[in-house]
Coordinates of C-alpha atoms in Angstrom, one line a residue:
Chain A
M1 CA 80.0 71.2 87.9
K2 CA 82.2 71.2 84.9
P3 CA 85.7 72.5 85.5
L4 CA 86.1 76.1 84.2
S5 CA 88.5 76.5 81.3
F6 CA 91.5 78.7 81.7
S7 CA 94.4 78.6 79.3
R8 CA 96.1 81.1 81.7
A9 CA 94.9 81.9 85.2
I10 CA 95.6 85.5 86.1
L11 CA 94.5 87.2 89.3
H12 CA 94.0 90.9 90.0
I13 CA 93.9 91.6 93.7
D14 CA 92.6 95.0 94.7
G15 CA 92.4 96.4 98.3
D16 CA 88.9 97.5 99.4
A17 CA 89.3 101.1 100.6
F18 CA 92.9 100.2 101.4
F19 CA 94.2 103.1 103.5
A20 CA 90.9 103.5 105.4
S21 CA 90.9 99.7 105.9
C22 CA 94.4 99.8 107.3
E23 CA 93.2 102.2 109.9
Q24 CA 90.0 100.2 110.7
A25 CA 91.9 97.0 111.0
R26 CA 94.3 98.3 113.7
D27 CA 91.7 100.1 115.8
P28 CA 88.3 98.4 116.4
A29 CA 86.8 101.8 117.6
L30 CA 86.9 102.7 113.9
R31 CA 85.1 99.6 112.7
G32 CA 81.7 100.3 111.1
K33 CA 82.3 104.1 111.1
P34 CA 82.9 106.6 108.2
V35 CA 86.7 106.8 108.2
I36 CA 88.6 109.1 105.9
T37 CA 92.3 109.5 105.5
G38 CA 94.2 112.4 104.0
K39 CA 93.8 115.0 106.7
E40 CA 97.3 116.4 106.0
R41 CA 96.3 117.0 102.3
G42 CA 93.0 118.7 103.1
I43 CA 91.2 116.2 100.8
A44 CA 89.9 112.6 101.1
A45 CA 92.7 110.2 100.0
S46 CA 90.7 107.1 100.9
M47 CA 87.3 106.5 102.6
S48 CA 85.8 103.5 104.3
Y49 CA 82.7 101.9 102.8
E50 CA 80.6 103.5 105.5
A51 CA 81.9 106.9 104.3
K52 CA 81.3 106.0 100.7
A53 CA 77.7 105.1 101.6
R54 CA 77.3 108.6 103.0
G55 CA 78.3 110.1 99.6
V56 CA 82.0 110.9 100.4
T57 CA 84.1 110.6 97.2
R58 CA 87.8 110.6 96.6
A59 CA 89.5 114.0 96.6
M60 CA 86.5 115.6 98.2
A61 CA 87.5 118.6 100.4
L62 CA 87.5 118.0 104.1
W63 CA 85.1 121.0 104.8
E64 CA 82.7 119.5 102.4
I65 CA 83.0 116.1 104.1
K66 CA 82.3 117.6 107.5
K67 CA 79.1 119.1 106.1
L68 CA 78.0 115.9 104.4
C69 CA 79.0 113.6 107.2
P70 CA 79.5 115.4 110.5
D71 CA 80.5 112.2 112.4
A72 CA 83.2 111.4 109.9
I73 CA 86.5 110.4 111.5
I74 CA 89.2 112.2 109.5
L75 CA 92.8 110.9 110.0
P76 CA 96.2 112.0 108.9
S77 CA 97.7 109.5 106.4
D78 CA 100.2 107.0 108.1
Y79 CA 102.1 106.1 104.9
E80 CA 104.6 104.2 106.9
T81 CA 102.0 101.7 108.1
Y82 CA 100.2 101.6 104.7
S83 CA 103.5 100.7 103.0
M84 CA 104.3 97.9 105.5
L85 CA 100.8 96.4 104.9
S86 CA 101.3 96.8 101.1
Q87 CA 104.5 94.8 101.3
R88 CA 102.7 92.2 103.3
L89 CA 100.0 91.9 100.6
F90 CA 102.7 91.2 98.0
S91 CA 104.6 88.7 100.3
I92 CA 101.5 86.8 101.1
V93 CA 100.5 86.5 97.4
R94 CA 104.1 85.4 96.7
R95 CA 103.6 82.4 98.9
Y96 CA 101.4 81.0 96.2
T97 CA 103.3 82.1 93.1
H98 CA 106.4 84.1 92.5
E99 CA 104.9 85.7 89.4
V100 CA 103.5 88.8 91.0
E101 CA 103.3 92.2 89.5
E102 CA 103.1 95.0 92.1
Y103 CA 100.8 97.3 90.2
G104 CA 100.1 99.8 92.9
V105 CA 100.3 100.2 96.7
D106 CA 97.0 98.4 97.1
E107 CA 96.8 96.1 94.0
C108 CA 98.7 93.4 92.2
F109 CA 98.5 90.9 89.4
A110 CA 99.5 87.3 89.9
D111 CA 99.8 84.4 87.5
I112 CA 98.7 81.1 89.1
T113 CA 98.7 79.1 85.9
G114 CA 99.7 75.5 86.5
Y115 CA 99.5 75.7 90.3
D116 CA 96.2 73.8 90.4
R117 CA 98.1 70.5 90.4
P118 CA 100.6 71.1 93.2
F119 CA 98.0 72.8 95.4
K120 CA 95.4 70.1 94.5
K121 CA 92.8 72.8 94.1
N122 CA 91.2 74.4 91.1
Y123 CA 91.9 78.0 90.3
T124 CA 88.8 79.4 92.0
E125 CA 89.7 77.5 95.2
I126 CA 93.3 78.8 95.1
T127 CA 91.9 82.3 94.6
K128 CA 89.5 82.0 97.5
H129 CA 92.4 80.7 99.7
I130 CA 94.6 83.7 98.9
Q131 CA 91.7 86.1 99.5
E132 CA 90.9 84.4 102.8
T133 CA 94.6 84.4 104.0
L134 CA 94.8 88.1 103.2
R135 CA 91.7 88.8 105.2
Q136 CA 92.9 86.7 108.2
E137 CA 96.5 88.0 108.3
L138 CA 96.0 91.6 107.4
G139 CA 92.6 92.1 109.1
F140 CA 90.8 93.6 106.1
T141 CA 89.4 92.6 102.7
F142 CA 90.4 92.5 99.1
S143 CA 88.4 92.0 95.9
V144 CA 89.7 89.6 93.4
G145 CA 89.2 88.9 89.8
L146 CA 90.3 85.6 88.2
A147 CA 90.5 85.6 84.4
P148 CA 92.6 84.5 81.4
N149 CA 94.5 87.8 81.3
K150 CA 95.2 91.1 83.0
V151 CA 92.6 93.2 81.2
L152 CA 89.8 90.8 82.1
A153 CA 91.1 90.2 85.6
K154 CA 91.2 93.9 86.4
L155 CA 87.6 94.3 85.2
A156 CA 86.6 91.2 87.2
S157 CA 88.1 92.5 90.5
K158 CA 86.0 95.7 90.1
W159 CA 82.8 93.8 89.3
K160 CA 81.8 93.2 92.9
K161 CA 83.3 95.2 95.8
P162 CA 84.1 94.9 98.7
Y163 CA 85.2 91.4 99.3
G164 CA 84.1 90.2 95.8
L165 CA 85.5 87.2 94.0
T166 CA 84.6 87.3 90.3
V167 CA 85.6 84.5 88.0
V168 CA 85.6 85.1 84.3
P169 CA 86.5 81.8 82.4
E170 CA 87.0 81.9 78.7
T171 CA 83.5 80.6 78.1
G172 CA 82.0 83.4 80.3
I173 CA 83.6 86.4 78.7
A174 CA 80.7 87.4 76.5
P175 CA 78.0 87.6 79.1
F176 CA 80.5 89.4 81.4
L177 CA 81.2 92.1 78.9
E178 CA 77.7 92.5 77.6
N179 CA 76.5 95.4 79.8
L180 CA 79.8 96.9 80.7
P181 CA 80.4 100.4 79.4
V182 CA 83.5 100.5 77.3
E183 CA 85.2 103.2 79.4
K184 CA 85.3 100.8 82.4
I185 CA 88.1 98.9 80.6
W186 CA 91.5 99.4 82.0
G187 CA 93.4 101.7 79.5
I188 CA 90.3 103.1 77.8
G189 CA 89.8 106.7 78.9
G190 CA 87.0 109.2 78.2
Q191 CA 88.5 110.4 74.9
T192 CA 88.9 106.9 73.4
A193 CA 85.4 106.0 74.6
A194 CA 84.0 109.1 72.8
R195 CA 85.9 108.0 69.6
L196 CA 84.5 104.5 69.9
A197 CA 81.0 105.9 70.4
R198 CA 81.2 107.5 67.0
Y199 CA 81.4 104.0 65.5
G200 CA 78.5 102.8 67.6
I201 CA 80.6 101.0 70.2
Q202 CA 79.4 101.6 73.7
T203 CA 79.8 98.4 75.6
A204 CA 82.9 96.3 76.2
L205 CA 81.3 93.4 74.3
Q206 CA 80.7 95.6 71.2
F207 CA 84.3 96.5 71.2
A208 CA 85.4 92.9 71.7
R209 CA 83.2 91.9 68.7
A210 CA 84.7 94.6 66.4
R211 CA 86.6 93.2 63.4
E212 CA 90.3 92.8 64.1
D213 CA 91.4 94.4 60.9
W214 CA 89.3 97.5 61.7
V215 CA 90.8 97.7 65.2
K216 CA 94.3 97.5 63.8
Q217 CA 93.7 100.1 61.2
A218 CA 91.5 102.6 63.1
L219 CA 93.1 102.5 66.5
E220 CA 96.5 102.6 68.1
R221 CA 98.5 99.6 69.1
P222 CA 97.6 99.5 72.8
F223 CA 93.9 99.2 71.9
H224 CA 94.6 96.3 69.7
D225 CA 96.3 94.6 72.7
I226 CA 93.2 95.4 74.8
W227 CA 91.0 94.0 72.1
Q228 CA 92.9 90.8 72.0
E229 CA 92.7 90.4 75.8
L230 CA 89.0 91.0 75.7
N231 CA 88.8 88.1 73.4
G232 CA 90.6 85.9 75.9
A233 CA 94.2 86.0 74.6
L234 CA 97.1 86.9 76.9
V235 CA 99.2 89.6 75.3
M236 CA 100.2 91.8 78.2
P237 CA 102.8 89.9 80.3
L238 CA 103.2 90.5 84.0
F239 CA 106.1 92.8 85.0
L240 CA 107.9 91.0 87.6
E241 CA 111.0 93.3 88.0
E242 CA 111.4 95.4 91.0
K243 CA 111.7 99.0 90.0
T244 CA 115.4 99.9 90.1
F245 CA 115.6 102.8 87.6
Y246 CA 113.6 105.9 87.5
G247 CA 113.1 108.2 84.5
S248 CA 112.1 111.1 86.7
I249 CA 111.9 111.9 90.3
Q250 CA 109.8 114.8 91.7
K251 CA 109.2 116.2 95.2
F252 CA 106.4 118.7 95.6
K253 CA 105.2 119.8 99.1
T254 CA 102.6 122.2 100.3
F255 CA 102.8 124.1 103.6
T256 CA 100.2 125.9 105.7
P257 CA 99.8 128.7 106.4
P258 CA 101.0 130.2 103.1
S259 CA 104.1 132.4 103.4
K260 CA 105.7 135.5 101.9
D261 CA 109.1 134.9 103.6
P262 CA 111.7 134.2 100.9
N263 CA 114.0 132.4 103.4
F264 CA 111.2 130.1 104.6
I265 CA 110.0 129.4 101.0
F266 CA 113.5 128.7 99.8
S267 CA 114.0 126.4 102.8
Q268 CA 111.0 124.4 101.6
L269 CA 112.5 124.2 98.1
S270 CA 115.8 123.2 99.6
K271 CA 114.2 120.4 101.6
N272 CA 112.5 119.1 98.4
I273 CA 115.9 119.1 96.7
E274 CA 117.5 117.1 99.5
N275 CA 114.6 114.6 99.4
A276 CA 114.9 114.1 95.7
C277 CA 118.7 113.7 96.0
I278 CA 118.2 111.0 98.7
K279 CA 116.1 109.0 96.2
L280 CA 118.5 109.6 93.4
R281 CA 121.4 108.4 95.5
R282 CA 119.4 105.3 96.6
Y283 CA 119.1 104.2 93.0
N284 CA 122.5 105.5 92.1
Q285 CA 121.2 107.9 89.5
A286 CA 121.9 111.6 88.7
T287 CA 120.0 114.4 87.0
P288 CA 121.4 116.6 84.3
R289 CA 118.8 119.3 84.7
A290 CA 115.8 120.2 86.9
I291 CA 112.6 122.3 87.1
F292 CA 112.0 124.5 90.1
I293 CA 108.4 125.3 90.9
L294 CA 106.7 127.8 93.2
R295 CA 103.0 127.8 93.7
T296 CA 101.1 130.9 95.0
Q297 CA 98.1 131.0 97.3
S298 CA 95.9 131.6 94.2
F299 CA 97.3 128.5 92.5
N300 CA 99.5 130.3 90.0
H301 CA 102.8 128.5 89.2
S302 CA 106.1 130.1 88.4
V303 CA 108.4 127.5 86.9
M304 CA 112.0 127.6 85.8
E305 CA 114.1 124.9 84.1
M306 CA 117.9 124.9 84.6
P307 CA 120.7 122.6 83.6
F308 CA 123.6 121.6 85.9
A309 CA 127.3 121.6 85.3
R310 CA 127.2 117.8 85.3
P311 CA 124.5 115.2 86.1
T312 CA 124.4 115.2 89.9
N313 CA 122.6 113.9 93.0
L314 CA 124.4 116.1 95.5
P315 CA 122.3 119.0 97.0
P316 CA 125.2 121.5 97.3
E317 CA 125.7 121.3 93.5
I318 CA 122.1 121.9 92.9
L319 CA 121.6 124.6 95.4
S320 CA 123.6 127.4 93.7
V321 CA 121.5 126.8 90.5
A322 CA 118.4 126.7 92.6
R323 CA 119.2 130.0 94.2
A324 CA 119.5 131.7 90.8
A325 CA 116.3 130.2 89.6
F326 CA 114.5 131.2 92.9
Q327 CA 115.6 134.8 92.5
K328 CA 114.2 134.9 89.0
I329 CA 110.8 133.5 89.8
F330 CA 110.1 134.7 93.4
R331 CA 108.0 137.8 93.7
K332 CA 107.8 140.0 96.8
N333 CA 104.6 140.4 98.7
T334 CA 103.1 137.2 97.2
L335 CA 101.8 134.4 99.3
Y336 CA 103.2 131.1 98.4
R337 CA 101.9 127.7 99.5
A338 CA 104.0 125.1 97.8
T339 CA 107.4 124.4 96.2
G340 CA 108.4 121.7 93.9
F341 CA 111.6 120.2 92.4
T342 CA 111.4 117.9 89.4
T343 CA 114.2 115.9 87.9
F344 CA 114.0 114.1 84.6
N345 CA 116.2 112.5 81.8
L346 CA 117.9 110.7 84.6
V347 CA 121.2 108.9 84.0
P348 CA 123.3 106.4 86.0
N349 CA 125.5 108.2 88.4
V350 CA 129.2 108.2 87.3
L351 CA 131.9 110.6 88.3
Q352 CA 133.4 112.5 85.4
P353 CA 135.8 115.3 85.6
D354 CA 134.3 118.6 84.4
L355 CA 135.4 122.0 83.5
F356 CA 134.0 124.1 86.3
L357 CA 134.5 122.1 89.4
A358 CA 137.6 120.2 90.2
S359 CA 136.6 116.5 90.4
G360 CA 138.5 116.3 93.7
K361 CA 135.9 118.6 95.2
I362 CA 133.1 116.5 93.9
E363 CA 134.7 113.4 95.2
K364 CA 134.8 114.9 98.7
L365 CA 131.2 115.9 98.4
Q366 CA 130.3 112.3 97.3
K367 CA 132.1 110.9 100.3
M368 CA 130.4 113.2 102.6
Y369 CA 127.0 112.3 101.3
A370 CA 127.8 108.6 101.4
S371 CA 128.5 109.1 105.1
S372 CA 125.3 111.2 105.5
D373 CA 123.3 108.3 103.9
K374 CA 124.9 105.9 106.3
I375 CA 124.0 108.1 109.3
A376 CA 120.4 108.3 107.9
A377 CA 120.2 104.5 107.6
K378 CA 121.2 104.3 111.3
Y379 CA 119.4 107.3 112.9
G380 CA 116.7 108.1 110.4
K381 CA 116.1 110.3 107.4
H382 CA 117.2 113.9 107.7
S383 CA 119.4 113.3 110.7
L384 CA 121.7 115.6 108.8
F385 CA 120.4 118.3 106.5
L386 CA 121.5 121.5 104.9
G387 CA 121.3 124.8 106.8
T388 CA 119.2 126.2 104.0
S389 CA 116.5 123.6 104.8
W390 CA 116.5 124.5 108.5
K391 CA 113.4 126.6 108.5
A392 CA 111.4 123.9 106.7
H393 CA 112.5 121.3 109.3
Q394 CA 111.9 123.6 112.2
F395 CA 108.2 123.9 111.7
G396 CA 107.0 120.8 109.9
A397 CA 104.8 121.3 106.9
H398 CA 101.6 122.5 108.5
L399 CA 101.0 124.6 111.5
T400 CA 97.2 124.4 111.3
E401 CA 95.1 121.3 112.1
R402 CA 96.4 119.7 108.9
G403 CA 99.6 119.3 110.8
H404 CA 98.3 116.5 113.0
E405 CA 100.7 113.6 112.9
P406 CA 99.7 109.9 112.6
E407 CA 99.1 108.4 116.1
R408 CA 101.9 105.9 115.5
K409 CA 104.5 108.7 115.4
N410 CA 103.7 109.6 119.0
E411 CA 103.1 106.1 120.4
L412 CA 106.7 105.1 120.7
F413 CA 108.6 102.2 122.4
L414 CA 111.8 102.7 124.3
G415 CA 114.6 103.1 121.7
E416 CA 112.2 104.3 118.9
S417 CA 112.2 107.9 117.8
K418 CA 110.0 110.2 115.6
R419 CA 112.6 109.6 112.9
K420 CA 112.9 105.8 113.2
R421 CA 110.4 103.2 114.4
L422 CA 110.2 99.4 114.4
G423 CA 109.1 98.0 111.0
I424 CA 106.1 96.1 112.3
P425 CA 102.5 97.6 112.1
M426 CA 101.0 98.4 115.5
L427 CA 97.5 97.7 116.7
M428 CA 96.1 100.7 118.4
G429 CA 93.2 101.9 120.6
D430 CA 92.2 101.8 124.2
G431 CA 91.6 99.0 126.5
I432 CA 94.6 96.8 125.9
Chain B
M1 CA 123.5 91.5 101.8
T2 CA 126.5 90.6 99.8
T3 CA 126.9 87.7 97.3
P4 CA 128.8 85.6 99.9
K5 CA 126.1 86.1 102.4
Y6 CA 123.4 85.1 99.9
F7 CA 125.4 81.9 99.3
S8 CA 125.8 81.3 103.1
S9 CA 122.0 81.5 103.5
I10 CA 121.5 79.0 100.7
A11 CA 124.2 76.7 102.2
R12 CA 122.6 76.9 105.5
F13 CA 119.2 76.0 104.0
Y14 CA 120.9 73.0 102.4
R15 CA 122.4 71.9 105.7
E16 CA 119.1 72.1 107.5
R17 CA 116.9 70.5 104.9
K18 CA 119.3 68.4 102.9
R19 CA 118.1 70.0 99.7
L20 CA 118.5 73.2 97.8
P21 CA 115.8 75.9 98.2
S22 CA 113.3 76.4 95.4
Y23 CA 113.3 79.7 93.5
R24 CA 110.4 80.8 95.7
E25 CA 112.2 79.9 98.8
M26 CA 115.3 81.7 97.6
L27 CA 113.2 84.8 97.1
K28 CA 112.5 84.6 100.8
L29 CA 116.1 83.7 101.8
T30 CA 117.6 86.6 99.9
G31 CA 114.9 89.1 100.5
F32 CA 114.7 89.9 96.7
R33 CA 111.4 91.0 95.4
S34 CA 111.7 89.7 91.9
T35 CA 112.3 86.2 90.7
N36 CA 114.5 87.6 87.9
A37 CA 116.9 88.8 90.5
V38 CA 117.0 85.3 92.0
Y39 CA 117.7 83.9 88.5
R40 CA 120.5 86.2 88.0
L41 CA 122.0 85.3 91.4
V42 CA 121.7 81.6 90.6
E43 CA 123.4 82.2 87.2
R44 CA 126.3 83.8 89.1
F45 CA 126.5 80.8 91.4
R46 CA 126.4 78.4 88.4
Q47 CA 129.2 80.2 86.7
A48 CA 131.2 80.0 89.8
D49 CA 130.5 76.2 90.0
L50 CA 128.8 76.6 93.3
L51 CA 125.5 75.3 91.8
T52 CA 124.8 73.3 88.8
K53 CA 121.8 71.5 87.2
D54 CA 121.1 67.8 87.0
A55 CA 119.8 66.0 83.9
A56 CA 116.2 66.9 84.9
G57 CA 117.1 70.6 85.0
K58 CA 116.9 70.8 88.8
L59 CA 119.4 72.8 90.8
I60 CA 122.0 70.7 92.7
P61 CA 125.2 71.6 94.5
G62 CA 128.1 72.3 92.2
K63 CA 131.7 71.2 92.3
R64 CA 132.8 74.0 94.7
F65 CA 129.7 73.9 96.8
R66 CA 131.1 71.7 99.6
E67 CA 134.4 73.4 99.7
L68 CA 132.9 76.8 100.1
R69 CA 130.2 75.6 102.4
I70 CA 133.0 74.5 104.7
L71 CA 134.8 77.8 104.3
G72 CA 131.7 79.6 105.1
T73 CA 132.3 82.3 102.6
V74 CA 132.8 82.7 98.9
E75 CA 135.3 85.4 98.6
A76 CA 137.5 84.9 101.6
G77 CA 141.0 83.7 100.9
W78 CA 141.3 81.7 104.1
P79 CA 138.7 79.7 105.9
S80 CA 137.1 81.3 108.9
P81 CA 135.8 78.5 111.2
A82 CA 134.0 81.0 113.3
E83 CA 131.8 82.1 110.4
E84 CA 130.8 78.5 109.6
E85 CA 129.7 78.1 113.2
L86 CA 127.7 81.3 113.0
I87 CA 125.7 79.9 110.1
D88 CA 123.7 77.9 112.6
T89 CA 122.7 80.9 114.7
I90 CA 119.4 82.6 114.4
G91 CA 118.6 86.3 114.7
L92 CA 116.4 87.5 117.6
E93 CA 113.8 88.7 115.1
D94 CA 113.6 85.3 113.4
W95 CA 113.4 83.7 116.8
L96 CA 110.6 85.9 118.0
I97 CA 108.5 86.1 114.8
H98 CA 107.1 83.0 113.2
N99 CA 104.8 84.4 110.5
R100 CA 106.2 87.8 109.6
E101 CA 103.3 89.0 107.4
A102 CA 100.7 88.2 110.1
T103 CA 102.7 89.7 113.1
Y104 CA 101.7 93.0 114.7
M105 CA 102.9 94.7 117.8
L106 CA 101.0 96.6 120.4
K107 CA 101.6 98.4 123.6
V108 CA 100.0 97.2 126.8
S109 CA 98.1 100.0 128.6
G110 CA 95.9 98.1 131.2
D111 CA 96.7 95.8 134.1
S112 CA 94.3 93.0 133.2
M113 CA 97.1 90.5 132.7
I114 CA 99.4 91.7 135.5
D115 CA 99.4 88.3 137.2
A116 CA 100.7 86.8 134.0
G117 CA 103.6 89.2 134.2
I118 CA 102.3 91.4 131.4
R119 CA 102.6 95.0 132.6
P120 CA 101.5 98.4 131.2
G121 CA 104.1 99.6 128.7
D122 CA 105.1 96.1 127.6
M123 CA 105.3 95.3 123.9
L124 CA 103.3 92.4 122.6
L125 CA 103.9 90.6 119.4
V126 CA 100.7 89.1 118.2
E127 CA 99.8 86.9 115.2
R128 CA 96.6 87.4 113.2
G129 CA 94.8 84.4 111.7
R130 CA 96.3 81.9 114.2
T131 CA 93.7 79.6 115.8
P132 CA 93.8 80.1 119.5
K133 CA 94.4 77.2 121.8
E134 CA 93.2 76.8 125.4
G135 CA 95.4 78.9 127.7
D136 CA 96.7 81.2 125.0
V137 CA 96.8 84.9 125.7
V138 CA 94.7 86.5 123.0
I139 CA 93.6 89.9 121.7
A140 CA 89.9 89.9 121.3
E141 CA 87.6 92.6 120.1
V142 CA 84.9 93.4 122.7
D143 CA 82.6 96.4 122.5
Q144 CA 84.7 98.0 119.8
Q145 CA 87.9 97.7 121.9
W146 CA 90.8 95.4 122.0
T147 CA 91.0 93.4 125.1
L148 CA 93.9 91.2 126.4
K149 CA 92.8 88.0 128.1
Y150 CA 93.4 84.3 128.5
F151 CA 91.5 82.2 126.0
Q152 CA 89.7 79.5 127.9
K153 CA 86.9 77.0 127.4
R154 CA 84.1 76.2 129.8
G155 CA 82.4 73.2 128.3
R156 CA 81.7 74.3 124.7
Q157 CA 81.6 78.0 125.7
T158 CA 84.7 80.2 125.1
I159 CA 85.4 82.6 127.9
L160 CA 88.0 85.4 128.3
V161 CA 89.7 85.4 131.7
A162 CA 91.9 88.2 133.1
A163 CA 95.1 87.5 135.1
N164 CA 93.9 89.9 137.7
K165 CA 91.3 89.3 140.4
K166 CA 89.9 92.8 139.9
Y167 CA 88.3 91.7 136.6
S168 CA 85.6 89.0 136.2
P169 CA 85.6 86.7 133.2
I170 CA 84.0 87.8 130.0
I171 CA 81.4 85.4 128.7
P172 CA 80.6 86.6 125.2
Q173 CA 76.9 86.8 124.4
D174 CA 77.1 86.3 120.6
E175 CA 80.0 85.9 118.3
L176 CA 83.4 86.4 119.7
N177 CA 86.1 88.0 117.5
I178 CA 89.5 86.8 118.5
A179 CA 91.7 89.1 116.4
A180 CA 95.1 87.7 117.3
V181 CA 97.1 85.4 119.5
V182 CA 100.0 86.8 121.6
T183 CA 103.2 85.1 120.6
A184 CA 105.7 87.1 122.7
V185 CA 106.0 89.7 125.4
I186 CA 109.0 92.1 125.3
R187 CA 110.1 94.5 127.9
K188 CA 113.1 96.7 127.1
Y189 CA 114.9 98.3 130.0
H190 CA 117.7 100.3 128.4
T191 CA 118.5 101.8 125.0

């Protein structure tokens, strides 16, 4: 066989039903069965291939799933475990190349250009090796696309699932794109597809064959980038930086049953504020203003945007403003089911004196929260929290069956607690 | 980790392997998640003459590398001999875990390995993807359950043997799925 030509060798590695697979990999009793995660949200967050075969789709309501597939195993999400396995995915891929872009919790891009020589393997063999190592060490499968750039690699990984390996060398682009609807391309949504259809472009190949000057003139810049990649060029580099600065941070939480109690609802909001502030402090950022959101049982939203005296990441500074906002938007005898807190236009955290609060007071608060963060690092998140969040902490988010906790949270070793557990995924099930 | 600690771990690597780590190895040593962060760290070390580059552009120890390696720390005003000695110690976690990405834990619930000293409630560290050797304790998948047994060969046939007379050996009919090899047993008595 002739060696396949690659000016660049880019991989897209995509988890097959990632969350559901994490569950099936740790408990063999779930193997071969329709498994769904997302119990705490009331909708399917991820479903195993067995569940997909039964017609379960993403975001389907749980009651609908139970009708469609009575033997479905519906589990609460164990994000702690999923995140650990996600980190392992990236670490394993980094054994082969340090050029890895963590694109989502269950997917990444990797550039293996030039590694064929040191590994004494061609690109397809390296790709197979990575895919096989992931299956062996994580216990579930990934689908992989190997192509000259990100757009084609992402299309290729979707081509055959699960456990697919699709190679698109430069010479194989045209047949690969021929029957692919244009909206399957990463970055081309329904609206753009409709626009392209007006020019008679329905398949990815038709788009790739469009004249470049027309693409540049009739479409926006990102579509020209996509066009170039469909023609085999690499114009979208991999983003290798770890995320260290956020533009906005939001915390939104639903609770069941819905409530009319202003103290309880405010405590939920207060907890969201504390959570957002923990993240702000972790990245040493501050927010100049924020949006407070209440959602009613009938899915109406009351929203209020408020500025702060100074950009802050300290809950006590936000709370007085939050109370004023809450009083304006809260209505009596209305059932609420969620609260939210959104920060944006974030800035680096610096202490400046301001007109209303003596900076000495702020400095004290900052010291206190620095200690609180240290305590959290040692004893777990929310070891210390504000009295205003007490009611939200007392009951957990859900009193109904949606409140079931992941099994791991109750399967503890000596020295572990509900707040803090060992950072190693656990195999579960009977018979050990 | 602080900058001196990053340097210590690089110095330790140099001592053990008689060479500097590659960028990829530094990623692992420092725990950074991006190569750019490693580049920046290396730049800092180069500016401080701790590292430099040879004619071929490869990283080599800089003028102050040895001096500081002996001091054991970059910022300290005075040498701390104790710290240099500690560079050669290994954390319990590194000692217990060989392949971090493939290591899982589980809690023993049955008594099938009681004569091997593995009791209910014990923690096992197991490694996925490792090829089992005769006599290894393994986690196998039998009838959609994990089972903990000795991995043994009888002729060409693999059998799973309990360390408890109550249980007879399992002779798999068709394909046997060995999910992981037990690499450590941990029993913690106090918090």
